[in-house]
């Protein structure tokens, strides 16, 4: 028999007030070996509807009033005991004075389990550790997931734990995870047979995937003279390289020379008498092209970057990932923000193109993990940010091609609204910044106000999960990650005594 807590005393729209009969019932902490269960803000309780189904209520507020203890709840959804199925929301209300009861473990298990979707759980329900909270992997990885929270709240461990659990419990599923590791944390988080680690210098995303307007963006060519000059030079290089080697992978280091030739050919020459010739001197044209040339030189002088975007010495990284039988690919992206931006632009475009042209029968799924996404998906710095363009496209259209994004950030308000609003599911760790909280509240569907309030007070490894992939919004203790990513909270070392004579 369910533990009766009290009766319904008031019903207003989506709010239902419960008068608690005996407070010891609500606070009676039931011992289950060492595990405790109790009713608190955020936990779920239930009442019967006239048709026999259970109306599930989420506790928002508990207060001691003149009439005794009053619990304010919001309607979470309906659990159909016969079908063993939970659905959000209700059109039916309970009767006044109807009994309200604690939900027992078996009912909670039914609410939070996801049937027929392989073995995929994210953690345990915070108010009952016997209850596993499941998710639908087709939605969690097939659409987009946001993982947000303050620094140290557990985002990286959450991403790692979800991937570890899924690949270990579902070894036959055809899914690959590409992790953009901007802090060098992920290499230690997977066993060697699960994961391939690719150092930055081993990445290969050839620049020739770009079209000419995209070269214009890359080299920040202005409209007037820079872009037309660049366009002509690149066309020449493509043509020449194709005729000489039958290869369209032209060498980027030949671009400055080609530009110099272009300047010579277009400058006014004292030796030529043609009036039709351009009226500008070499110095003038060089001056107009200067800023673009500096940008090109900057890229060509960065040997590390050049190796990634201009080498043809080994196969492209996506090809390598496609051929590998590993499930997880950690791409080391610990480089300057400019290099990161350029490589991400090429990476996102390659993924977009590869998937757009993919064989329809080939069902393999790709999950792209964008760690610390605010660093490169920040729409406020449009001029320098190349990465945004294709990621917006991937966020909007990727799902159709079997690409899901996992976007992790400690400052969600710095991300593009369009990208965050495409997240069908969200895992929210502790967030204290008011701007981020408001941003998330506006973009996402968070079912209850209490959940929103709880966001600022969550412990490490605890998170609110909500959205399409989860059977119900819930406060969850995320499964342990094992092995852990290399993301331990830093400890300040002891100060070493200064040696004599130093
Ligand atoms: N699921 C988990 N399993 C095991 N340990 C965890 C888990 N979640 C959090 N922790 C602990 O919390 C610490 C911080 O977590 P994590 O590095 O994931 O935070 P973060 O939100 O990614 O921080 P940052 O924004 O600084 O990258 C970890 O080093 C680990 O000790
Ligand atoms: Mg992290």
CSV table of C-alpha atoms in Angstrom, one decimal, residues 1-484:
chain,number,residue,atom,x,y,z
A,1,UNK,CA,0.0,0.0,0.0
A,2,UNK,CA,1.4,3.4,-1.0
A,3,UNK,CA,2.4,5.7,1.8
A,4,UNK,CA,-0.4,8.3,2.2
A,5,UNK,CA,0.9,11.8,2.7
A,6,UNK,CA,-2.2,14.0,2.8
A,7,UNK,CA,-5.1,15.2,0.7
A,8,UNK,CA,-5.6,17.7,-2.1
A,9,UNK,CA,-6.9,21.0,-0.7
A,10,UNK,CA,-6.7,23.3,-3.6
A,11,UNK,CA,-6.5,23.1,-7.4
A,12,UNK,CA,-5.6,26.0,-9.6
A,13,UNK,CA,-4.6,25.5,-13.2
A,14,UNK,CA,-1.3,23.6,-13.2
A,15,UNK,CA,-0.8,24.0,-9.4
A,16,UNK,CA,-2.2,21.7,-6.8
A,17,UNK,CA,-1.9,22.2,-3.1
A,18,UNK,CA,-1.7,19.2,-0.8
A,19,UNK,CA,-2.5,19.4,2.9
A,20,UNK,CA,-0.2,17.0,4.8
A,21,UNK,CA,-1.9,14.8,7.3
A,22,UNK,CA,0.9,13.7,9.5
A,23,UNK,CA,4.2,15.3,8.9
A,24,UNK,CA,6.1,12.3,10.2
A,25,UNK,CA,4.7,10.4,7.2
A,26,UNK,CA,6.3,12.8,4.8
A,27,UNK,CA,9.5,13.0,6.7
A,28,UNK,CA,9.6,9.3,7.6
A,29,UNK,CA,12.9,8.4,6.1
A,30,UNK,CA,12.6,4.8,5.1
A,31,UNK,CA,15.6,2.7,5.6
A,32,UNK,CA,16.4,0.5,2.6
A,33,UNK,CA,19.7,-0.9,3.9
A,34,UNK,CA,21.6,2.4,3.8
A,35,UNK,CA,19.4,4.2,1.3
A,36,UNK,CA,17.0,6.9,2.3
A,37,UNK,CA,13.8,8.1,0.7
A,38,UNK,CA,12.0,11.2,1.4
A,39,UNK,CA,9.7,13.9,-0.1
A,40,UNK,CA,11.4,17.1,-0.8
A,41,UNK,CA,11.4,20.0,-3.2
A,42,UNK,CA,11.7,18.5,-6.7
A,43,UNK,CA,10.5,15.0,-5.8
A,44,UNK,CA,7.5,13.4,-7.3
A,45,UNK,CA,4.3,12.4,-5.5
A,46,UNK,CA,1.0,11.1,-6.9
A,47,UNK,CA,-2.8,11.1,-6.6
A,48,UNK,CA,-5.5,9.1,-8.4
A,49,UNK,CA,-7.7,10.5,-11.1
A,50,UNK,CA,-11.3,9.3,-11.4
A,51,UNK,CA,-10.4,7.0,-14.3
A,52,UNK,CA,-7.8,5.2,-12.1
A,53,UNK,CA,-4.7,6.6,-13.6
A,54,UNK,CA,-2.1,8.3,-11.4
A,55,UNK,CA,-1.5,12.0,-11.7
A,56,UNK,CA,2.2,12.7,-11.0
A,57,UNK,CA,3.0,15.9,-9.2
A,58,UNK,CA,6.3,17.6,-8.7
A,59,UNK,CA,6.9,19.2,-5.3
A,60,UNK,CA,7.7,22.9,-5.6
A,61,UNK,CA,7.3,24.3,-2.1
A,62,UNK,CA,6.8,23.0,1.4
A,63,UNK,CA,5.5,25.5,4.0
A,64,UNK,CA,4.2,25.4,7.5
A,65,UNK,CA,0.9,27.4,7.7
A,66,UNK,CA,-2.0,27.9,10.1
A,67,UNK,CA,-3.7,24.9,8.5
A,68,UNK,CA,-0.6,22.7,9.0
A,69,UNK,CA,2.0,21.7,6.4
A,70,UNK,CA,1.1,22.7,2.9
A,71,UNK,CA,2.9,21.3,-0.2
A,72,UNK,CA,2.6,23.2,-3.4
A,73,UNK,CA,3.0,21.0,-6.5
A,74,UNK,CA,3.0,21.4,-10.2
A,75,UNK,CA,1.5,18.8,-12.6
A,76,UNK,CA,4.2,16.7,-14.1
A,77,UNK,CA,2.1,14.2,-16.1
A,78,UNK,CA,0.0,11.0,-16.0
A,79,UNK,CA,1.1,7.5,-15.3
A,80,UNK,CA,-1.2,4.9,-16.8
A,81,UNK,CA,-0.8,1.9,-14.5
A,82,UNK,CA,-2.4,-0.5,-17.0
A,83,UNK,CA,-0.2,0.5,-19.9
A,84,UNK,CA,2.8,1.2,-17.6
A,85,UNK,CA,3.4,4.4,-19.5
A,86,UNK,CA,4.1,8.0,-18.4
A,87,UNK,CA,3.0,11.0,-20.5
A,88,UNK,CA,3.7,14.7,-19.8
A,89,UNK,CA,0.8,17.1,-18.9
A,90,UNK,CA,-2.8,16.4,-18.3
A,91,UNK,CA,-6.3,17.5,-19.3
A,92,UNK,CA,-7.9,15.8,-16.3
A,93,UNK,CA,-7.8,17.0,-12.7
A,94,UNK,CA,-8.2,15.1,-9.5
A,95,UNK,CA,-11.0,15.6,-7.0
A,96,UNK,CA,-10.6,17.8,-4.0
A,97,UNK,CA,-9.8,15.8,-0.8
A,98,UNK,CA,-8.4,13.0,-2.9
A,99,UNK,CA,-5.5,11.2,-1.2
A,100,UNK,CA,-2.0,12.0,-2.1
A,101,UNK,CA,0.7,9.4,-1.8
A,102,UNK,CA,4.4,8.9,-2.1
A,103,UNK,CA,5.4,7.1,-5.3
A,104,UNK,CA,6.9,3.8,-4.5
A,105,UNK,CA,10.1,2.5,-6.1
A,106,UNK,CA,8.4,0.2,-8.6
A,107,UNK,CA,6.2,3.0,-9.9
A,108,UNK,CA,9.2,5.4,-10.1
A,109,UNK,CA,11.1,2.7,-12.0
A,110,UNK,CA,8.3,2.4,-14.5
A,111,UNK,CA,8.2,6.2,-15.0
A,112,UNK,CA,11.9,6.6,-15.5
A,113,UNK,CA,12.7,3.5,-17.6
A,114,UNK,CA,12.8,3.7,-21.3
A,115,UNK,CA,11.6,0.5,-22.9
A,116,UNK,CA,12.9,-1.2,-26.0
A,117,UNK,CA,15.9,1.2,-26.4
A,118,UNK,CA,18.8,-1.0,-25.5
A,119,UNK,CA,20.5,-0.5,-22.1
A,120,UNK,CA,20.9,3.2,-21.7
A,121,UNK,CA,20.7,4.9,-18.3
A,122,UNK,CA,22.1,8.2,-17.3
A,123,UNK,CA,22.1,7.8,-13.5
A,124,UNK,CA,19.9,7.3,-10.5
A,125,UNK,CA,16.9,9.4,-9.5
A,126,UNK,CA,18.2,11.7,-6.8
A,127,UNK,CA,15.3,11.0,-4.3
A,128,UNK,CA,15.5,7.2,-4.7
A,129,UNK,CA,18.9,5.6,-5.6
A,130,UNK,CA,17.1,2.3,-6.5
A,131,UNK,CA,15.6,4.0,-9.5
A,132,UNK,CA,17.6,4.2,-12.7
A,133,UNK,CA,16.8,7.1,-15.0
A,134,UNK,CA,16.8,5.9,-18.6
A,135,UNK,CA,16.9,7.9,-21.9
A,136,UNK,CA,16.2,7.2,-25.5
A,137,UNK,CA,19.5,7.1,-27.3
A,138,UNK,CA,17.9,7.7,-30.7
A,139,UNK,CA,17.0,11.1,-29.4
A,140,UNK,CA,19.9,11.8,-27.1
A,141,UNK,CA,22.5,11.1,-29.7
A,142,UNK,CA,20.3,11.4,-32.8
A,143,UNK,CA,19.2,14.9,-32.1
A,144,UNK,CA,21.1,17.5,-30.0
A,145,UNK,CA,22.0,17.5,-26.4
A,146,UNK,CA,23.1,20.5,-24.3
A,147,UNK,CA,25.2,20.0,-21.2
A,148,UNK,CA,25.5,23.1,-19.1
A,149,UNK,CA,26.9,24.0,-15.7
A,150,UNK,CA,29.5,26.0,-13.8
A,151,UNK,CA,33.1,25.1,-13.9
A,152,UNK,CA,33.7,22.0,-11.8
A,153,UNK,CA,30.0,21.0,-11.8
A,154,UNK,CA,30.6,17.8,-13.7
A,155,UNK,CA,30.0,18.4,-17.4
A,156,UNK,CA,33.0,16.6,-18.8
A,157,UNK,CA,32.5,13.6,-16.5
A,158,UNK,CA,28.8,13.5,-17.5
A,159,UNK,CA,29.6,13.4,-21.2
A,160,UNK,CA,32.3,10.7,-20.5
A,161,UNK,CA,30.0,8.7,-18.3
A,162,UNK,CA,27.1,8.7,-20.9
A,163,UNK,CA,29.5,7.6,-23.7
A,164,UNK,CA,31.2,4.9,-21.6
A,165,UNK,CA,28.0,3.4,-20.5
A,166,UNK,CA,26.4,3.4,-23.9
A,167,UNK,CA,29.3,1.9,-25.9
A,168,UNK,CA,30.0,-0.7,-23.2
A,169,UNK,CA,26.3,-1.8,-22.9
A,170,UNK,CA,25.5,-1.6,-26.6
A,171,UNK,CA,28.7,-2.8,-28.4
A,172,UNK,CA,26.8,-3.6,-31.6
A,173,UNK,CA,25.3,-0.2,-32.2
A,174,UNK,CA,26.8,1.6,-35.2
A,175,UNK,CA,27.7,4.9,-33.6
A,176,UNK,CA,30.9,6.9,-33.5
A,177,UNK,CA,31.7,9.8,-31.2
A,178,UNK,CA,34.1,12.5,-32.2
A,179,UNK,CA,35.2,14.6,-29.2
A,180,UNK,CA,36.8,18.0,-29.8
A,181,UNK,CA,39.1,18.1,-26.8
A,182,UNK,CA,40.1,21.7,-26.2
A,183,UNK,CA,41.5,21.1,-22.7
A,184,UNK,CA,43.3,17.7,-23.2
A,185,UNK,CA,41.0,16.0,-20.7
A,186,UNK,CA,39.5,13.1,-22.6
A,187,UNK,CA,42.4,10.9,-23.5
A,188,UNK,CA,42.5,9.2,-20.1
A,189,UNK,CA,38.8,8.6,-20.0
A,190,UNK,CA,38.5,5.6,-22.3
A,191,UNK,CA,40.2,2.2,-22.7
A,192,UNK,CA,42.6,1.9,-25.6
A,193,UNK,CA,40.3,-0.6,-27.4
A,194,UNK,CA,37.4,1.9,-27.2
A,195,UNK,CA,39.2,5.1,-28.3
A,196,UNK,CA,41.6,6.5,-30.8
A,197,UNK,CA,43.4,9.6,-29.8
A,198,UNK,CA,44.5,11.9,-32.6
A,199,UNK,CA,47.1,14.6,-31.8
A,200,UNK,CA,46.6,18.0,-33.4
A,201,UNK,CA,49.7,17.4,-35.7
A,202,UNK,CA,48.1,14.2,-37.0
A,203,UNK,CA,44.8,15.8,-38.0
A,204,UNK,CA,44.3,16.2,-41.7
A,205,UNK,CA,41.6,18.5,-43.0
A,206,UNK,CA,42.8,19.7,-46.4
A,207,UNK,CA,42.0,23.3,-47.3
A,208,UNK,CA,40.8,22.4,-50.8
A,209,UNK,CA,37.4,21.5,-49.4
A,210,UNK,CA,36.7,25.2,-49.3
A,211,UNK,CA,35.0,27.0,-52.2
A,212,UNK,CA,36.4,30.4,-53.3
A,213,UNK,CA,34.0,32.6,-51.2
A,214,UNK,CA,35.1,30.5,-48.2
A,215,UNK,CA,38.7,31.3,-49.0
A,216,UNK,CA,37.6,34.9,-49.0
A,217,UNK,CA,36.3,34.4,-45.4
A,218,UNK,CA,39.4,32.5,-44.3
A,219,UNK,CA,41.8,35.2,-45.5
A,220,UNK,CA,39.4,38.0,-44.6
A,221,UNK,CA,39.5,39.4,-48.1
A,222,UNK,CA,37.6,42.7,-48.4
A,223,UNK,CA,35.1,43.2,-51.3
A,224,UNK,CA,36.9,45.9,-53.3
A,225,UNK,CA,40.2,44.6,-54.8
A,226,UNK,CA,41.2,41.9,-52.3
A,227,UNK,CA,38.5,39.4,-53.1
A,228,UNK,CA,38.7,39.6,-56.9
A,229,UNK,CA,42.5,39.3,-56.7
A,230,UNK,CA,42.3,36.3,-54.4
A,231,UNK,CA,39.6,34.6,-56.6
A,232,UNK,CA,41.7,35.0,-59.7
A,233,UNK,CA,44.9,33.7,-58.0
A,234,UNK,CA,43.1,30.6,-56.5
A,235,UNK,CA,41.5,29.8,-59.9
A,236,UNK,CA,44.9,29.9,-61.5
A,237,UNK,CA,46.4,27.7,-58.8
A,238,UNK,CA,43.6,25.1,-59.1
A,239,UNK,CA,43.9,25.0,-62.9
A,240,UNK,CA,47.7,24.8,-62.9
A,241,UNK,CA,47.9,22.1,-60.3
A,242,UNK,CA,45.2,20.1,-62.1
A,243,UNK,CA,47.0,20.3,-65.5
A,244,UNK,CA,50.4,19.5,-64.0
A,245,UNK,CA,49.5,16.7,-61.5
A,246,UNK,CA,45.9,15.9,-62.2
A,247,UNK,CA,45.3,16.8,-58.6
A,248,UNK,CA,43.0,19.5,-57.3
A,249,UNK,CA,44.9,19.6,-54.0
A,250,UNK,CA,46.8,22.7,-54.8
A,251,UNK,CA,49.6,23.8,-52.5
A,252,UNK,CA,48.6,26.8,-50.3
A,253,UNK,CA,52.3,27.9,-50.0
A,254,UNK,CA,52.1,28.9,-53.6
A,255,UNK,CA,49.5,31.5,-53.0
A,256,UNK,CA,51.8,34.5,-52.0
A,257,UNK,CA,53.8,34.0,-55.2
A,258,UNK,CA,50.6,33.9,-57.3
A,259,UNK,CA,49.5,37.1,-55.6
A,260,UNK,CA,52.8,38.8,-56.4
A,261,UNK,CA,52.4,37.8,-60.0
A,262,UNK,CA,48.9,39.1,-60.1
A,263,UNK,CA,50.1,42.5,-58.7
A,264,UNK,CA,52.8,42.6,-61.4
A,265,UNK,CA,50.3,41.8,-64.1
A,266,UNK,CA,47.8,44.4,-63.0
A,267,UNK,CA,50.0,47.3,-62.1
A,268,UNK,CA,50.7,50.3,-64.3
A,269,UNK,CA,54.0,49.8,-66.1
A,270,UNK,CA,56.1,52.7,-67.3
A,271,UNK,CA,57.4,50.5,-70.1
A,272,UNK,CA,53.9,49.9,-71.5
A,273,UNK,CA,52.0,52.6,-73.2
A,274,UNK,CA,48.5,51.0,-73.1
A,275,UNK,CA,46.0,53.5,-71.8
A,276,UNK,CA,43.7,50.6,-70.9
A,277,UNK,CA,46.1,49.2,-68.3
A,278,UNK,CA,45.1,49.7,-64.6
A,279,UNK,CA,46.3,53.1,-63.4
A,280,UNK,CA,47.7,51.8,-60.1
A,281,UNK,CA,51.4,51.3,-59.3
A,282,UNK,CA,52.8,48.1,-57.8
A,283,UNK,CA,53.1,49.9,-54.5
A,284,UNK,CA,49.5,51.1,-54.5
A,285,UNK,CA,48.1,47.6,-55.4
A,286,UNK,CA,50.4,46.0,-52.8
A,287,UNK,CA,49.1,48.5,-50.3
A,288,UNK,CA,45.5,47.5,-51.1
A,289,UNK,CA,46.2,43.8,-50.7
A,290,UNK,CA,48.5,44.2,-47.6
A,291,UNK,CA,46.0,43.2,-44.9
A,292,UNK,CA,45.0,40.1,-46.8
A,293,UNK,CA,48.6,39.2,-47.5
A,294,UNK,CA,49.5,39.5,-43.8
A,295,UNK,CA,46.6,37.2,-42.9
A,296,UNK,CA,47.8,34.7,-45.5
A,297,UNK,CA,51.4,34.9,-44.3
A,298,UNK,CA,50.2,34.5,-40.7
A,299,UNK,CA,48.5,31.2,-41.6
A,300,UNK,CA,51.4,30.0,-43.8
A,301,UNK,CA,53.9,30.8,-41.0
A,302,UNK,CA,52.0,28.6,-38.5
A,303,UNK,CA,53.8,25.3,-39.3
A,304,UNK,CA,51.6,23.3,-37.0
A,305,UNK,CA,48.4,24.6,-38.6
A,306,UNK,CA,49.8,24.3,-42.1
A,307,UNK,CA,50.5,20.6,-41.6
A,308,UNK,CA,46.9,20.0,-40.8
A,309,UNK,CA,45.3,22.0,-43.6
A,310,UNK,CA,47.9,21.7,-46.4
A,311,UNK,CA,49.6,18.2,-46.1
A,312,UNK,CA,48.7,15.4,-48.4
A,313,UNK,CA,51.1,12.9,-46.7
A,314,UNK,CA,48.3,10.9,-45.1
A,315,UNK,CA,44.6,10.2,-45.4
A,316,UNK,CA,42.0,12.7,-44.2
A,317,UNK,CA,41.0,12.5,-40.6
A,318,UNK,CA,37.3,11.7,-41.5
A,319,UNK,CA,38.5,8.8,-43.7
A,320,UNK,CA,40.6,7.5,-40.9
A,321,UNK,CA,37.7,7.7,-38.5
A,322,UNK,CA,35.4,6.0,-41.0
A,323,UNK,CA,37.8,3.0,-41.5
A,324,UNK,CA,38.5,2.6,-37.8
A,325,UNK,CA,36.6,0.0,-35.7
A,326,UNK,CA,36.9,2.1,-32.6
A,327,UNK,CA,33.9,4.0,-31.2
A,328,UNK,CA,35.4,7.1,-29.7
A,329,UNK,CA,37.8,9.6,-31.4
A,330,UNK,CA,39.4,12.2,-29.3
A,331,UNK,CA,40.8,15.1,-31.4
A,332,UNK,CA,43.3,17.1,-29.5
A,333,UNK,CA,42.4,20.7,-30.1
A,334,UNK,CA,44.6,22.5,-27.6
A,335,UNK,CA,45.7,25.2,-30.0
A,336,UNK,CA,45.3,29.0,-30.4
A,337,UNK,CA,41.7,30.2,-30.9
A,338,UNK,CA,42.5,31.3,-34.4
A,339,UNK,CA,43.9,27.8,-35.4
A,340,UNK,CA,41.0,26.2,-33.7
A,341,UNK,CA,38.6,28.3,-35.6
A,342,UNK,CA,40.1,27.4,-39.0
A,343,UNK,CA,40.4,23.7,-38.3
A,344,UNK,CA,36.9,23.6,-37.0
A,345,UNK,CA,35.6,25.3,-40.1
A,346,UNK,CA,37.2,22.6,-42.2
A,347,UNK,CA,36.1,19.8,-39.9
A,348,UNK,CA,32.5,20.9,-39.7
A,349,UNK,CA,32.4,21.4,-43.5
A,350,UNK,CA,33.9,18.0,-44.1
A,351,UNK,CA,31.4,16.3,-41.8
A,352,UNK,CA,28.5,18.3,-43.4
A,353,UNK,CA,29.6,17.3,-46.9
A,354,UNK,CA,30.4,13.7,-46.1
A,355,UNK,CA,27.1,13.1,-44.5
A,356,UNK,CA,25.1,15.1,-47.0
A,357,UNK,CA,26.4,12.8,-49.8
A,358,UNK,CA,26.3,9.7,-47.8
A,359,UNK,CA,25.0,6.4,-48.9
A,360,UNK,CA,21.4,6.2,-47.6
A,361,UNK,CA,21.8,2.6,-46.7
A,362,UNK,CA,24.8,3.3,-44.5
A,363,UNK,CA,23.2,3.8,-41.1
A,364,UNK,CA,26.2,4.7,-39.1
A,365,UNK,CA,25.5,7.6,-36.7
A,366,UNK,CA,27.9,10.3,-35.7
A,367,UNK,CA,27.8,12.2,-32.4
A,368,UNK,CA,30.0,15.3,-32.4
A,369,UNK,CA,31.0,16.5,-28.9
A,370,UNK,CA,31.7,20.2,-28.7
A,371,UNK,CA,33.5,20.7,-25.4
A,372,UNK,CA,33.7,24.3,-24.1
A,373,UNK,CA,31.5,25.3,-27.0
A,374,UNK,CA,31.4,29.0,-26.0
A,375,UNK,CA,35.0,29.3,-27.0
A,376,UNK,CA,34.2,28.8,-30.7
A,377,UNK,CA,30.5,29.1,-31.1
A,378,UNK,CA,30.2,32.6,-30.0
A,379,UNK,CA,28.0,34.6,-32.5
A,380,UNK,CA,29.1,38.0,-31.1
A,381,UNK,CA,32.5,37.9,-32.7
A,382,UNK,CA,31.2,37.2,-36.2
A,383,UNK,CA,34.2,38.6,-38.2
A,384,UNK,CA,36.7,36.2,-36.9
A,385,UNK,CA,34.5,33.2,-36.2
A,386,UNK,CA,34.4,30.8,-39.1
A,387,UNK,CA,33.2,27.8,-37.2
A,388,UNK,CA,29.8,29.2,-36.5
A,389,UNK,CA,28.6,28.9,-40.1
A,390,UNK,CA,28.6,25.1,-40.5
A,391,UNK,CA,27.8,24.4,-37.0
A,392,UNK,CA,24.6,26.3,-37.4
A,393,UNK,CA,23.8,24.2,-40.5
A,394,UNK,CA,24.7,21.0,-38.6
A,395,UNK,CA,22.5,22.1,-35.7
A,396,UNK,CA,19.6,22.8,-38.1
A,397,UNK,CA,20.0,20.0,-40.6
A,398,UNK,CA,22.4,17.4,-39.1
A,399,UNK,CA,19.7,15.3,-37.6
A,400,UNK,CA,18.5,14.3,-41.1
A,401,UNK,CA,21.9,13.0,-42.0
A,402,UNK,CA,22.5,11.1,-38.7
A,403,UNK,CA,24.6,13.7,-37.0
A,404,UNK,CA,23.9,14.6,-33.4
A,405,UNK,CA,25.6,17.3,-31.4
A,406,UNK,CA,26.5,17.3,-27.7
A,407,UNK,CA,27.2,20.9,-26.8
A,408,UNK,CA,28.9,21.4,-23.5
A,409,UNK,CA,29.5,24.9,-22.0
A,410,UNK,CA,29.8,26.7,-18.7
A,411,UNK,CA,28.5,29.9,-20.3
A,412,UNK,CA,25.5,29.0,-22.3
A,413,UNK,CA,24.4,32.6,-22.7
A,414,UNK,CA,27.5,33.2,-24.9
A,415,UNK,CA,26.4,30.5,-27.4
A,416,UNK,CA,24.3,31.2,-30.4
A,417,UNK,CA,20.6,31.2,-29.5
A,418,UNK,CA,19.9,29.2,-32.7
A,419,UNK,CA,22.2,26.4,-31.7
A,420,UNK,CA,21.0,26.1,-28.1
A,421,UNK,CA,17.4,26.2,-29.1
A,422,UNK,CA,18.0,23.2,-31.3
A,423,UNK,CA,18.9,21.1,-28.2
A,424,UNK,CA,16.0,18.7,-27.7
A,425,UNK,CA,17.4,17.4,-24.5
A,426,UNK,CA,19.4,19.2,-21.8
A,427,UNK,CA,21.5,18.2,-18.8
A,428,UNK,CA,21.8,21.1,-16.4
A,429,UNK,CA,24.4,21.0,-13.7
A,430,UNK,CA,24.7,23.7,-11.1
A,431,UNK,CA,24.4,27.2,-12.7
A,432,UNK,CA,24.6,30.3,-10.6
A,433,UNK,CA,25.0,33.0,-13.1
A,434,UNK,CA,21.7,34.8,-13.4
A,435,UNK,CA,22.2,35.6,-17.1
A,436,UNK,CA,22.8,32.0,-18.0
A,437,UNK,CA,19.8,30.9,-15.9
A,438,UNK,CA,17.5,33.4,-17.6
A,439,UNK,CA,18.9,32.4,-21.0
A,440,UNK,CA,18.3,28.8,-20.5
A,441,UNK,CA,14.8,29.5,-19.1
A,442,UNK,CA,13.9,31.4,-22.2
A,443,UNK,CA,15.3,29.0,-24.7
A,444,UNK,CA,14.4,25.7,-23.1
A,445,UNK,CA,11.3,24.0,-21.9
A,446,UNK,CA,11.8,23.4,-18.2
A,447,UNK,CA,8.6,21.9,-16.8
A,448,UNK,CA,8.6,23.2,-13.3
A,449,UNK,CA,9.6,26.4,-11.6
A,450,UNK,CA,11.2,24.5,-8.8
A,451,UNK,CA,13.6,22.8,-11.2
A,452,UNK,CA,14.7,26.2,-12.4
A,453,UNK,CA,15.2,27.4,-8.8
A,454,UNK,CA,17.2,24.2,-7.9
A,455,UNK,CA,19.7,24.8,-10.7
A,456,UNK,CA,21.8,27.2,-8.5
A,457,UNK,CA,22.0,24.8,-5.6
A,458,UNK,CA,23.0,21.5,-7.2
A,459,UNK,CA,25.9,19.3,-5.9
A,460,UNK,CA,28.7,18.2,-8.2
A,461,UNK,CA,27.6,15.2,-10.4
A,462,UNK,CA,24.0,16.0,-9.8
A,463,UNK,CA,22.0,17.4,-12.7
A,464,UNK,CA,18.5,18.2,-13.9
A,465,UNK,CA,17.7,16.3,-17.0
A,466,UNK,CA,14.9,17.4,-19.2
A,467,UNK,CA,13.7,17.3,-22.8
A,468,UNK,CA,12.6,14.7,-25.4
A,469,UNK,CA,15.2,12.0,-24.6
A,470,UNK,CA,14.1,11.6,-21.0
A,471,UNK,CA,10.9,10.0,-19.9
A,472,UNK,CA,10.3,12.7,-17.4
A,473,UNK,CA,12.2,15.7,-16.1
A,474,UNK,CA,14.2,14.7,-13.1
A,475,UNK,CA,17.0,15.5,-10.7
A,476,UNK,CA,19.6,12.8,-11.3
A,477,UNK,CA,22.9,11.6,-9.8
A,478,UNK,CA,24.9,11.0,-13.0
A,479,UNK,CA,26.6,7.5,-13.2
A,480,UNK,CA,30.2,7.5,-12.2
A,481,UNK,CA,32.7,7.9,-15.0
A,482,UNK,CA,35.4,5.3,-15.0
A,483,UNK,CA,38.1,5.9,-15.9
A,484,UNK,CA,37.8,9.6,-15.1
